[in-house]
Short mmCIF file of C-alpha atoms in Angstrom, two decimals:
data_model
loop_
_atom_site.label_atom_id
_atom_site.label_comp_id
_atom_site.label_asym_id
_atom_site.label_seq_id
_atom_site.Cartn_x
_atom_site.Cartn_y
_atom_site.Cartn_z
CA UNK X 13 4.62 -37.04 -30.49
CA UNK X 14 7.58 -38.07 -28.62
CA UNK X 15 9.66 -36.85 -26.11
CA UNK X 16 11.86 -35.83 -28.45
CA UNK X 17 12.59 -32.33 -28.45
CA UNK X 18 12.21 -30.11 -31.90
CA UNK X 19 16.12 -29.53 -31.89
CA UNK X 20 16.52 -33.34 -31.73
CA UNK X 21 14.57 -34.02 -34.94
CA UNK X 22 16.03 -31.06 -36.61
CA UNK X 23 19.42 -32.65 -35.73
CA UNK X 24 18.46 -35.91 -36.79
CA UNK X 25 16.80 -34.75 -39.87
CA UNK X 26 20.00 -32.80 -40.94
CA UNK X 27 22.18 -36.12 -40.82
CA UNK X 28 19.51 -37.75 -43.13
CA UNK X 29 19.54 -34.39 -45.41
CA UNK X 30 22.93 -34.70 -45.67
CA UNK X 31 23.41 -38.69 -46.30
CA UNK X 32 20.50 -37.72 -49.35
CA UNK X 33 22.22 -34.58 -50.61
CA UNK X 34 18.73 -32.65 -50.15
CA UNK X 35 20.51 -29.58 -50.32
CA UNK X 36 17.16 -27.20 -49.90
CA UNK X 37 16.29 -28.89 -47.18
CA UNK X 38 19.75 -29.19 -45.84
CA UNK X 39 20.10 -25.24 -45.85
CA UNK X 40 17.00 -24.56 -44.30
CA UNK X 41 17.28 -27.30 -41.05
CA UNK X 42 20.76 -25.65 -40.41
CA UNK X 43 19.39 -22.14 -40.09
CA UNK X 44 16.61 -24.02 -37.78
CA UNK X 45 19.16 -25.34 -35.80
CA UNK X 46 21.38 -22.17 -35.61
CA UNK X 47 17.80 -20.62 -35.10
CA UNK X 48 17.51 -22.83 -31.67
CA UNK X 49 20.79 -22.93 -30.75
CA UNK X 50 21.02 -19.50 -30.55
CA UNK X 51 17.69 -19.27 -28.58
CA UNK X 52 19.27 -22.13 -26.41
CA UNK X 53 22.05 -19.37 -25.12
CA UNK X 54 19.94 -16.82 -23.90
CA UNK X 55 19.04 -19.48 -21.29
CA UNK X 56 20.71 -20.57 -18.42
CA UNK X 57 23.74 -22.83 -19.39
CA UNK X 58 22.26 -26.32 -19.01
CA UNK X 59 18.53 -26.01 -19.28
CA UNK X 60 16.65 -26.65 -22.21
CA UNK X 61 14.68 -24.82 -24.61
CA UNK X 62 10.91 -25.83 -23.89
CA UNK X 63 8.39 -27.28 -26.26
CA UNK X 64 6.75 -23.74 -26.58
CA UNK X 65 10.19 -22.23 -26.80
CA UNK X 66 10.91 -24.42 -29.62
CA UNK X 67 7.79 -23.52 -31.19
CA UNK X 68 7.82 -19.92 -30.93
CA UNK X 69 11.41 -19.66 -32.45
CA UNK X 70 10.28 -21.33 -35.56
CA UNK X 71 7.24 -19.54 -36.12
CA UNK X 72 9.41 -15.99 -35.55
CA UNK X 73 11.32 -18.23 -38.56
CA UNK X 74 8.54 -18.93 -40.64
CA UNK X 75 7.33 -15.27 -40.40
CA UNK X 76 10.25 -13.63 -41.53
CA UNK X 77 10.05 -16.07 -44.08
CA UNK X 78 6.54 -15.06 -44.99
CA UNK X 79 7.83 -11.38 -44.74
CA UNK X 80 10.43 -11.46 -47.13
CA UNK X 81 8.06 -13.13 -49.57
CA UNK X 82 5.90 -9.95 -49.34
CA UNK X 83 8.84 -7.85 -50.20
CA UNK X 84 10.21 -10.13 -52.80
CA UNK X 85 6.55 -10.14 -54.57
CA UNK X 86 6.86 -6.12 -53.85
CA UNK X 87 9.92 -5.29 -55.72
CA UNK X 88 9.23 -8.16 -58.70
CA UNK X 89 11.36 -11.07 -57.63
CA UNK X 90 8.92 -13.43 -57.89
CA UNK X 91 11.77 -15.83 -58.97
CA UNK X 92 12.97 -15.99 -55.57
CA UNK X 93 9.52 -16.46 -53.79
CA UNK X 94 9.97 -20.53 -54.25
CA UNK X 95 12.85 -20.95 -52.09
CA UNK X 96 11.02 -18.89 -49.60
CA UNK X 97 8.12 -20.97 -49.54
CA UNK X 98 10.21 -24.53 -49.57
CA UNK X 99 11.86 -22.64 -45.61
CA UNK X 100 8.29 -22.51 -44.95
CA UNK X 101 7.20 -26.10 -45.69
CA UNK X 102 10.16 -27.54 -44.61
CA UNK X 103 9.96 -25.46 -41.01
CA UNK X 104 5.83 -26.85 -40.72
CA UNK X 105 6.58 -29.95 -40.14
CA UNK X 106 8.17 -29.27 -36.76
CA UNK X 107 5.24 -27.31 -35.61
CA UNK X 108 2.07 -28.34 -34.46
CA UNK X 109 -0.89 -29.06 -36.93
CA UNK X 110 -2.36 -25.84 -37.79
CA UNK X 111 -5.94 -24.83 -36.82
CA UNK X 112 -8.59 -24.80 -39.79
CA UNK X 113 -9.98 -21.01 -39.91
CA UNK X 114 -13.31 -22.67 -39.08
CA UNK X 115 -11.44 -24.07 -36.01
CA UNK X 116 -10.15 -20.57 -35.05
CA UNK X 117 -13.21 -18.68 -35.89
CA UNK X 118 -14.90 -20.65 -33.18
CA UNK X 119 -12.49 -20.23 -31.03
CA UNK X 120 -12.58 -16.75 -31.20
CA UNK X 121 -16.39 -16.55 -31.45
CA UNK X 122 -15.85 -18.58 -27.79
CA UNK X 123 -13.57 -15.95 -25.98
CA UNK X 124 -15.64 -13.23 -27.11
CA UNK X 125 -18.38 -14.24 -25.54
CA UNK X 126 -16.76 -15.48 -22.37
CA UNK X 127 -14.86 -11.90 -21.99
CA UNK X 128 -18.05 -10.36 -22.65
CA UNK X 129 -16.12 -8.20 -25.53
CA UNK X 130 -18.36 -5.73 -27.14
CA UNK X 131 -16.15 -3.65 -29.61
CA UNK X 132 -12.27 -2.44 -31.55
CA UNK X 133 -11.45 -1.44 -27.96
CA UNK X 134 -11.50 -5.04 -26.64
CA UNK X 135 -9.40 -6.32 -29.22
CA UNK X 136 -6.14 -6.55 -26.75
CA UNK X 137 -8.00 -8.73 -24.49
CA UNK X 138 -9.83 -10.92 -26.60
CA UNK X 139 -6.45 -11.74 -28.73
CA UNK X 140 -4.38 -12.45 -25.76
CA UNK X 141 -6.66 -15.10 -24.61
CA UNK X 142 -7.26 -16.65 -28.02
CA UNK X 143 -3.26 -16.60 -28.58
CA UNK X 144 -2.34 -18.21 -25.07
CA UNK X 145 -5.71 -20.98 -26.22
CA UNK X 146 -4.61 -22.00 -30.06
CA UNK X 147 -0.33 -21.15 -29.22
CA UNK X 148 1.79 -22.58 -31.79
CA UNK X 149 -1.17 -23.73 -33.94
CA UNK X 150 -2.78 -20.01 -35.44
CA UNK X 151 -0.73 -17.28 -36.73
CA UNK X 152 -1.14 -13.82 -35.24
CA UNK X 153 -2.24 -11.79 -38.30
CA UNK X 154 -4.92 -14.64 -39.07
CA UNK X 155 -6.22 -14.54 -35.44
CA UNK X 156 -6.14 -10.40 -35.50
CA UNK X 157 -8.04 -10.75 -38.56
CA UNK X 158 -10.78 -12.57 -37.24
CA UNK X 159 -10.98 -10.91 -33.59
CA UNK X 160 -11.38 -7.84 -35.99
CA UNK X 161 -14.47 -9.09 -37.64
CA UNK X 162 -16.05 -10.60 -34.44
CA UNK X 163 -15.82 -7.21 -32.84
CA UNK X 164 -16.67 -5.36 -35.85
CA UNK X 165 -13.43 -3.61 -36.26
CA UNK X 166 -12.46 -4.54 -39.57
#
């Protein structure tokens, strides 16, 4: 990984989308950009978005992504689920690599036995650590889903 932040490539990427007339792609990097950008305002004027910034505005993009695939499948425009799922690719490969579910299921087994968490009512504690350990490279309701089962709530 370089120093190179996420908005960089996205930039960079969107010149070479554009030279190749990848217009999927294309569409997709600009609402990434506009994504960061608008991120990048709520900050003070010169300072930069940081790495987990980055990454946390993309995965907010990539679930409502994932979101409006539910609904589409919901209401029978399954038609419209493929473009949905190309935003998706195309906004993975500016996060980090992804954690196997064998990964995450040990890492979860790991901060339920270091908190000492016993049941459902330790399930706050036991997914804020495992977030702040695996961030950027778990999704929530995959982590949730697990803590539930190690605690016996699900």
């Amino acid at each position: 990984m370089t120093d190179e932040s996420i908005l960089q490539r996205v930039q960079g990427d969107l010149t070479a989308a554009m030279k190749s007339r990848d217009a999927a792609t294309l569409s997709t990097l600009r609402m990434l950009k506009a994504a960061l950008m608008e991120a990048k305002t709520k900050k003070a004027k010169e300072e930069p978005l940081s790495r987990d910034e980055e990454i946390e505005v993309l995965q907010r993009y990539a679930k409502k992504r994932r979101e409006t695939i539910e609904e589409l499948r919901k209401v029978g425009r399954d038609d419209l689920v493929g473009r949905e799922e190309e935003e998706i690719a195309v906004t993975r490969r500016y996060l980090p690599q992804m954690l196997a579910e064998e990964e995450l299921r040990a890492v979860v087994g790991e901060v339920v036995a270091r908190t000492g968490a016993a049941g459902p009512r330790d399930m706050g504690r036991v997914m804020g650590a495992v977030m702040a350990q695996v961030k950027g490279r778990a999704e929530g309701a995959t982590v949730s889903r697990l803590v539930k089962e190690a605690l016996g709530a699900g």
